[in-house]
Structure formats: structure tokens, C-alpha cells
């Protein structure tokens, strides 16, 4: 992991922040460097045996602006979609995971808790809660058949998992029903056996069976070919703990007490009319969000059902606040974050890092900086240790000023079976995947 204290304008106290989004193994890749890295790896003969067979932008085509934007392959007739699951190695079997079942949900939770994404130095591992998983996997119109597990036939132990959920995503002026693919996980003892490509093909088959031909996903690893590459930023809320567990470290010439003072926040939000979102706000928030998301090249096409599901506050899963004008009662601004703790691996004193992740934020009257400062205050009130944000949408405009420091993790966004003329700048992306 790279040191992060050199960046101009970031507080020098925010050093060496370790946690990255999806286990980035490529720590210092900017989009500009991507093409060079790719050329080098092609020259070395390193290939993506699986990804080269898939309808995704290929490295060799980077920079070829003659290729058309849009679907890479046309849809097939449904009768031509393979009806039976792909073959697994003989010892394993497919299982459709019923997330309504407490027992199944616990099995998935345990698999992910012990085997999902870690940072490069294996100090932290994502610890999505059961309630979070249920929320993430059961949005409006979800398909149970897209929640796919692999069990050992003899012991019935769950050893791998992959999921999709449906989403309408707009790319420029096209609204496309896609699958958002997430939670790909293979048990640590079964890694590097080419199980992941079979899982990806199986989720693809089941998505195709619903007559859906595009997907969106994120990963910390570089694959053919990122639609955009984002950076994580971290705002310390509980700096002493973050330093104690090795998430960040004390800056040069800084004492612990000066650091604590630096990150101190007011007890309660500053903005007049700032309050928690309630069910009756769904129509107004939908209108606000739809208008706001329109400006980005790629963004979800949320309707009221989506907003109700994704943005109504759910304890320990998602928090949403808005500003209601005290005079007109108009809803003018909105901010939200989701709760994703990480297990702290091998620390005597602490087992969990409580992290909030910036989700969707809209400012029309309250300056975004002030709105996000209020979001930080709410996260602090709820005892979060750190507030994370990607440099997507307009987030760059507040990160440095609100004392976020750049992490060393990159998060790459991908589209399956959809080519973009060229990679996007993170600020052109209006999509947050969990
Ligand atoms: C139309 C509908 C389409 C739907 C599908 C859309 C696509 C969805 C795509 C999935 C989106 C998932 C979004 C998330 O959940 S991102 C989170 C991924 N999960 C983790 O990082 C958890 C910890 N790691 C693991 O569990 C394993 O290491 C995984 C399962 C990641 C790989 O297992 P393993 O280490 O045992 O490897 P293998 O021998 O089986 O397979 C090696 C092949 O797999 C390619 N690989 C490695 N990592 C990833 C990755 N994160 N996305 C896509 N491909 C990946 C790799 O380049 C190689 O292919 P190629 O380089 O030779 O070609």
C-alpha cells in the first residue's frame, strides 16, 4: 500500500490509509498508466484466458475509437440459451441460495466473513452483515435464481458464491436493464482452480434466461477493460482507533491529541431543516435524485420503488438524510451512506472497524461541502470509525476540504457486453455499487 500523505491539500496527518475497496492488487494505476501497463503485459505474453473469450472491451482495442459504442454482441433468441447449468468439478454442486432463509443467509454470511475481500496486507476483511446482504440481494424485481452458491457434495459445505441483481442503468441516453454482479467469492482453500470463470459463466447464463444481456460490476483487480477507475478516500472519525489498528498512522510532527483535535466534529448537524428521510419523502427524493443523476454518463435510472428500497433508512444498513426548507417545506438536498464494517485481523484490542460509505448525495440549496459535513457529523454520532467515499460524481469537490485522505486502493468499474468509446473520468460516473 502506498503512503498517502504527499498529496497536496490533504492533511499530513492522514497517512498510510490501508483499507481499499475491493482488494486492489494494483496500487498505483491511473487511467493514463493503464494503457502502458496493458501493452507491457501483452508484450510479456500475460493473458486473460477467460476474459479474452468474453464480450468485454479487450486491452488490444484500447484507443481504437473506430469501434462503435454500445452492445458488443446482440442478444440471442432465448431458445438458444443453454438450459442446464455449467459443469462443476465432480465434488461440487450448484445451490440456489434462498436469502429469506435464516439458515442459508447465515451460511452465506459465514463464507463471506471468512473468505471475502481483504486489503493487500491482509489486515482487514469486509464483513457485510446478514441484514445488509438481504438488502443488497432483494431489490425490486430480484431473481432468487441469481443468488448462486457452490457446495461440496459430500459435506454440503458452502464454498463459493456469486450474485446478480437487476437494475436499470442509463448509459448516455440509453436505459438498459442490466445485472449488477457482486459478492463473487471462492473459499480460500479452493483458489486458483479456475472456479471463478465457471461461476461467472453460470451467473451469465441465468441472467440471459431473463432476457438481460448487459451487466455492471466492480473489482479491485484490473481486468479487460475498466469503464473507469476510481479512488477511495477516507475521513477519520475515530483517529485514535484507526491508528491503533494500523488503518492510518500518526503524521510526522503530529501528536495523538493534535490529531484527535484535527478530526473533531460538531455534536449535531448545522444545516437548518436537516433530518432523517422518512417514507413519505420517497416521491420528493426520487424527483431530486433523478434530476441530479441525469448529468452523469452512467447512472442508475431510479424510480420510486428503487428509492424506497435503496435509500429509505434501514438500521445498520443504510442512512439517509435530507434538507427540508423550514419555510417552503421543499426537499432541497439529500445525502446517504451505507454501513459496511470490516473485520480487523489479528488485533488484540479491536475486532471490527465500523465504516460508513458515501452513497448518493444531491445538493441544490445547501452547499455540498456543508451537506457532507453534516453527513460526517451523523456518522460520528452513530459511532462510525471512518467515512469512506469514492471520487465519483461531484465528490472531488469536498474530499480535501473535509479532511478526507486518499487511500491506496483503486476500484475499477466494468460493463459486460457494452463498449464505451473511451474510459470515463470518475466524475462522469453516477453509480455506486455495494
Ligand atoms: C449479461 C450478464 C453478465 C453477468 C456477468 C458479468 C461479469 C461479472 C464478473 C464478476 C464480477 C465480480 C464482482 C466482485 O464480486 S469483486 C469481489 C471479488 N471477490 C474477492 O476479491 C474475494 C476474495 N477473492 C476470491 O474469492 C477469489 O480470488 C475470486 C473468486 C475473486 C477469484 O477466484 P480465484 O482467485 O480462485 O481465481 P480462479 O482460478 O477461479 O479464476 C481466475 C480467473 O478469474 C478472474 N478473476 C479474478 N478475480 C476476479 C474478479 N474480482 N472479477 C472478475 N474476474 C476475476 C481472473 O482474472 C482469471 O481470469 P483470466 O484473467 O485468466 O481471464
Coordinates of C-alpha atoms in Angstrom, one line a residue, residues 162-317:
X162 CA -21.8 -15.1 -6.8
X163 CA -24.8 -12.9 -7.2
X164 CA -26.7 -10.7 -9.6
X165 CA -29.5 -8.2 -9.0
X166 CA -31.4 -6.4 -11.8
X167 CA -31.0 -2.7 -12.3
X168 CA -31.9 -0.2 -14.9
X169 CA -28.8 1.7 -15.8
X170 CA -28.6 4.6 -18.2
X171 CA -25.6 5.0 -20.4
X172 CA -25.8 8.4 -22.1
X173 CA -29.4 8.4 -23.4
X174 CA -29.9 4.6 -23.4
X175 CA -31.7 3.0 -20.4
X176 CA -30.5 -0.6 -20.2
X177 CA -31.7 -3.4 -17.9
X178 CA -28.6 -4.9 -16.5
X179 CA -27.4 -7.3 -13.8
X180 CA -25.3 -5.8 -11.1
X181 CA -22.9 -8.7 -10.3
X182 CA -21.3 -8.8 -6.8
X183 CA -20.1 -11.0 -3.9
X184 CA -18.0 -13.3 -6.1
X185 CA -16.2 -15.4 -3.5
X186 CA -14.3 -18.7 -3.6
X187 CA -13.2 -20.3 -0.3
X188 CA -9.5 -19.6 0.4
X189 CA -8.7 -23.3 0.1
X190 CA -10.2 -23.6 -3.4
X191 CA -8.4 -20.6 -5.0
X192 CA -6.6 -20.6 -8.4
X193 CA -8.6 -23.7 -9.6
X194 CA -10.5 -21.7 -12.3
X195 CA -13.7 -22.0 -10.3
X196 CA -14.4 -18.2 -10.8
X197 CA -14.8 -18.4 -14.6
X198 CA -17.4 -21.2 -14.2
X199 CA -19.3 -19.1 -11.6
X200 CA -19.2 -16.1 -13.9
X201 CA -20.5 -18.2 -16.8
X202 CA -23.3 -19.6 -14.7
X203 CA -24.5 -16.2 -13.5
X204 CA -24.3 -15.0 -17.1
X205 CA -26.5 -17.9 -18.2
X206 CA -29.1 -17.3 -15.6
X207 CA -29.1 -13.6 -16.4
X208 CA -29.5 -14.4 -20.1
X209 CA -32.5 -16.6 -19.2
X210 CA -34.3 -13.4 -18.1
X211 CA -33.5 -11.8 -21.4
X212 CA -30.9 -9.5 -19.9
X213 CA -27.6 -9.1 -21.8
X214 CA -25.6 -6.5 -20.0
X215 CA -24.0 -6.2 -16.6
X216 CA -22.1 -3.8 -14.3
X217 CA -19.6 -4.8 -11.7
X218 CA -16.6 -3.5 -9.8
X219 CA -13.3 -5.1 -8.8
X220 CA -10.0 -4.1 -7.2
X221 CA -8.2 -6.1 -9.9
X222 CA -7.5 -4.8 -13.4
X223 CA -9.5 -6.9 -15.9
X224 CA -10.3 -6.2 -19.6
X225 CA -11.3 -3.3 -19.5
X226 CA -12.2 -0.7 -16.9
X227 CA -15.1 1.7 -17.8
X228 CA -13.5 3.9 -15.2
X229 CA -11.0 3.7 -12.3
X230 CA -11.9 5.3 -9.0
X231 CA -10.0 6.1 -5.9
X232 CA -11.1 5.6 -2.3
X233 CA -10.8 8.5 0.2
X234 CA -11.1 8.1 3.9
X235 CA -12.2 10.6 6.6
X236 CA -11.1 9.6 10.1
X237 CA -13.9 9.9 12.7
X238 CA -12.1 7.9 15.5
X239 CA -8.5 8.6 14.6
X240 CA -7.0 7.0 17.7
X241 CA -8.6 3.6 17.0
X242 CA -7.7 3.9 13.3
X243 CA -4.0 4.5 14.3
X244 CA -4.1 1.7 16.9
X245 CA -5.3 -0.9 14.4
X246 CA -2.9 0.2 11.7
X247 CA -5.6 1.7 9.3
X248 CA -3.8 5.0 9.5
X249 CA -0.7 6.3 11.2
X250 CA 0.3 9.4 13.1
X251 CA 1.6 12.1 10.8
X252 CA 5.0 13.5 11.0
X253 CA 5.3 16.2 13.7
X254 CA 1.8 15.3 15.0
X255 CA 0.8 14.1 18.4
X256 CA -2.2 12.0 19.2
X257 CA -4.1 14.8 20.9
X258 CA -3.5 17.2 18.0
X259 CA -4.7 14.5 15.6
X260 CA -7.9 14.0 17.6
X261 CA -8.5 17.7 17.7
X262 CA -8.0 18.0 13.9
X263 CA -10.7 15.5 13.2
X264 CA -13.2 16.7 15.8
X265 CA -16.7 17.5 14.5
X266 CA -19.7 19.4 16.0
X267 CA -22.1 17.3 18.0
X268 CA -25.1 17.8 15.7
X269 CA -25.7 18.9 12.1
X270 CA -25.5 22.6 11.2
X271 CA -28.0 22.8 8.3
X272 CA -31.4 24.1 9.2
X273 CA -34.1 21.6 8.3
X274 CA -31.6 18.7 8.1
X275 CA -33.5 15.5 9.1
X276 CA -33.7 11.7 8.6
X277 CA -35.5 10.6 5.4
X278 CA -39.0 9.2 6.1
X279 CA -41.3 7.0 3.9
X280 CA -43.4 10.0 2.8
X281 CA -40.3 11.6 1.3
X282 CA -39.9 8.9 -1.3
X283 CA -41.6 10.9 -4.2
X284 CA -39.6 14.1 -3.5
X285 CA -36.3 12.3 -3.1
X286 CA -36.9 10.3 -6.3
X287 CA -37.5 13.6 -8.2
X288 CA -34.4 15.2 -6.7
X289 CA -32.2 12.2 -7.4
X290 CA -33.5 11.6 -10.9
X291 CA -32.8 15.1 -11.9
X292 CA -29.4 15.1 -10.3
X293 CA -28.2 11.7 -11.8
X294 CA -29.2 12.9 -15.3
X295 CA -25.9 14.8 -15.6
X296 CA -23.7 11.7 -15.4
X297 CA -22.7 9.5 -18.4
X298 CA -23.5 6.3 -16.5
X299 CA -26.1 6.3 -13.7
X300 CA -29.0 4.2 -12.3
X301 CA -32.5 5.0 -13.5
X302 CA -34.2 5.0 -10.1
X303 CA -38.0 5.0 -9.8
X304 CA -39.9 5.4 -6.5
X305 CA -39.7 1.6 -5.8
X306 CA -35.9 1.7 -6.2
X307 CA -35.6 4.8 -3.9
X308 CA -37.8 3.2 -1.3
X309 CA -35.6 0.1 -1.3
X310 CA -32.2 1.6 -1.7
X311 CA -32.5 4.8 0.2
X312 CA -35.1 4.6 2.9
X313 CA -33.1 4.3 6.2
X314 CA -32.6 0.8 7.4
X315 CA -30.9 0.4 10.7
X316 CA -27.2 -0.6 10.5
X317 CA -27.6 -0.9 6.7

